[in-house]
Amino acid sequence: MKVTIDVHGMTCMHCHGRVISVSSSLEGTKTVQKSLEDNNTNVSFDLEKVTIDEVRQVVIGTGQEVVKI
């Protein structure tokens, strides 16, 4: 499954890097792509290994605000 996570406050490469790092560390994550211009991150993952809520929680854990999935 592929989801786009709209995140409020991702204004620099450091913020994106943290989101990519923690998202990529989840078991079941296949790909993570960022868009600094659009303030979002695209995550592809295996729903048998990780849930959308788990992805959302790790993004929130970086200090970012998830606006929409």
PDB file of C-alpha atoms in Angstrom:
ATOM      1  CA  MET A   1       0.000   0.000   0.000  1.00  0.00           C
ATOM      2  CA  LYS A   2       1.203   3.520  -0.724  1.00  0.00           C
ATOM      3  CA  VAL A   3       0.067   6.534   1.306  1.00  0.00           C
ATOM      4  CA  THR A   4       0.822  10.235   1.193  1.00  0.00           C
ATOM      5  CA  ILE A   5       1.299  11.854   4.576  1.00  0.00           C
ATOM      6  CA  ASP A   6       0.737  15.620   4.657  1.00  0.00           C
ATOM      7  CA  VAL A   7       2.838  17.071   7.435  1.00  0.00           C
ATOM      8  CA  HIS A   8       2.697  20.574   8.892  1.00  0.00           C
ATOM      9  CA  GLY A   9       6.028  22.156   9.763  1.00  0.00           C
ATOM     10  CA  MET A  10       8.461  20.255   7.543  1.00  0.00           C
ATOM     11  CA  THR A  11      10.406  23.283   6.371  1.00  0.00           C
ATOM     12  CA  CYS A  12      13.956  21.977   6.061  1.00  0.00           C
ATOM     13  CA  MET A  13      15.924  18.979   4.865  1.00  0.00           C
ATOM     14  CA  HIS A  14      16.694  18.004   8.483  1.00  0.00           C
ATOM     15  CA  CYS A  15      12.957  17.590   9.242  1.00  0.00           C
ATOM     16  CA  HIS A  16      12.448  15.519   6.103  1.00  0.00           C
ATOM     17  CA  GLY A  17      15.526  13.455   6.914  1.00  0.00           C
ATOM     18  CA  ARG A  18      14.182  12.561  10.359  1.00  0.00           C
ATOM     19  CA  VAL A  19      10.780  11.580   8.940  1.00  0.00           C
ATOM     20  CA  ILE A  20      12.410   9.455   6.231  1.00  0.00           C
ATOM     21  CA  SER A  21      14.774   7.811   8.715  1.00  0.00           C
ATOM     22  CA  VAL A  22      12.101   6.741  11.202  1.00  0.00           C
ATOM     23  CA  SER A  23       9.617   5.738   8.484  1.00  0.00           C
ATOM     24  CA  SER A  24      12.253   3.632   6.748  1.00  0.00           C
ATOM     25  CA  SER A  25      13.127   1.880  10.007  1.00  0.00           C
ATOM     26  CA  LEU A  26       9.650   0.355  10.361  1.00  0.00           C
ATOM     27  CA  GLU A  27       9.456  -3.309   9.418  1.00  0.00           C
ATOM     28  CA  GLY A  28       7.390  -3.571   6.250  1.00  0.00           C
ATOM     29  CA  THR A  29       8.323  -0.184   4.809  1.00  0.00           C
ATOM     30  CA  LYS A  30       9.224  -0.511   1.132  1.00  0.00           C
ATOM     31  CA  THR A  31       9.938   3.052  -0.050  1.00  0.00           C
ATOM     32  CA  VAL A  32       9.847   6.561   1.377  1.00  0.00           C
ATOM     33  CA  GLN A  33       9.925   9.687  -0.806  1.00  0.00           C
ATOM     34  CA  LYS A  34       9.786  13.286   0.317  1.00  0.00           C
ATOM     35  CA  SER A  35       8.540  16.511  -1.213  1.00  0.00           C
ATOM     36  CA  LEU A  36       9.818  19.575   0.633  1.00  0.00           C
ATOM     37  CA  GLU A  37       7.792  21.869  -1.650  1.00  0.00           C
ATOM     38  CA  ASP A  38       4.507  20.110  -0.859  1.00  0.00           C
ATOM     39  CA  ASN A  39       5.275  19.359   2.824  1.00  0.00           C
ATOM     40  CA  ASN A  40       4.491  15.684   2.360  1.00  0.00           C
ATOM     41  CA  THR A  41       6.062  12.260   2.407  1.00  0.00           C
ATOM     42  CA  ASN A  42       5.011   9.235   0.346  1.00  0.00           C
ATOM     43  CA  VAL A  43       5.406   5.906   2.121  1.00  0.00           C
ATOM     44  CA  SER A  44       4.961   2.491   0.506  1.00  0.00           C
ATOM     45  CA  PHE A  45       4.590  -0.392   2.953  1.00  0.00           C
ATOM     46  CA  ASP A  46       3.294  -3.907   3.518  1.00  0.00           C
ATOM     47  CA  LEU A  47       0.024  -3.818   5.503  1.00  0.00           C
ATOM     48  CA  GLU A  48       0.747  -7.310   6.828  1.00  0.00           C
ATOM     49  CA  LYS A  49       3.791  -5.961   8.685  1.00  0.00           C
ATOM     50  CA  VAL A  50       2.923  -2.360   9.603  1.00  0.00           C
ATOM     51  CA  THR A  51      -0.278  -0.329   9.921  1.00  0.00           C
ATOM     52  CA  ILE A  52      -1.066   3.165   8.701  1.00  0.00           C
ATOM     53  CA  ASP A  53      -1.418   4.241  12.330  1.00  0.00           C
ATOM     54  CA  GLU A  54       2.081   2.959  13.150  1.00  0.00           C
ATOM     55  CA  VAL A  55       3.502   5.015  10.267  1.00  0.00           C
ATOM     56  CA  ARG A  56       1.530   8.036  11.490  1.00  0.00           C
ATOM     57  CA  GLN A  57       2.795   7.591  15.055  1.00  0.00           C
ATOM     58  CA  VAL A  58       6.472   7.468  14.045  1.00  0.00           C
ATOM     59  CA  VAL A  59       6.047  10.677  12.037  1.00  0.00           C
ATOM     60  CA  ILE A  60       4.414  12.354  15.047  1.00  0.00           C
ATOM     61  CA  GLY A  61       7.303  11.051  17.153  1.00  0.00           C
ATOM     62  CA  THR A  62       9.698  13.213  15.119  1.00  0.00           C
ATOM     63  CA  GLY A  63       7.891  16.303  16.370  1.00  0.00           C
ATOM     64  CA  GLN A  64       5.937  16.894  13.167  1.00  0.00           C
ATOM     65  CA  GLU A  65       2.183  17.385  12.939  1.00  0.00           C
ATOM     66  CA  VAL A  66       0.377  14.958  10.632  1.00  0.00           C
ATOM     67  CA  VAL A  67      -2.343  16.956   8.885  1.00  0.00           C
ATOM     68  CA  LYS A  68      -3.758  14.261   6.612  1.00  0.00           C
ATOM     69  CA  ILE A  69      -3.042  10.723   5.415  1.00  0.00           C
TER      70      ILE A  69
END
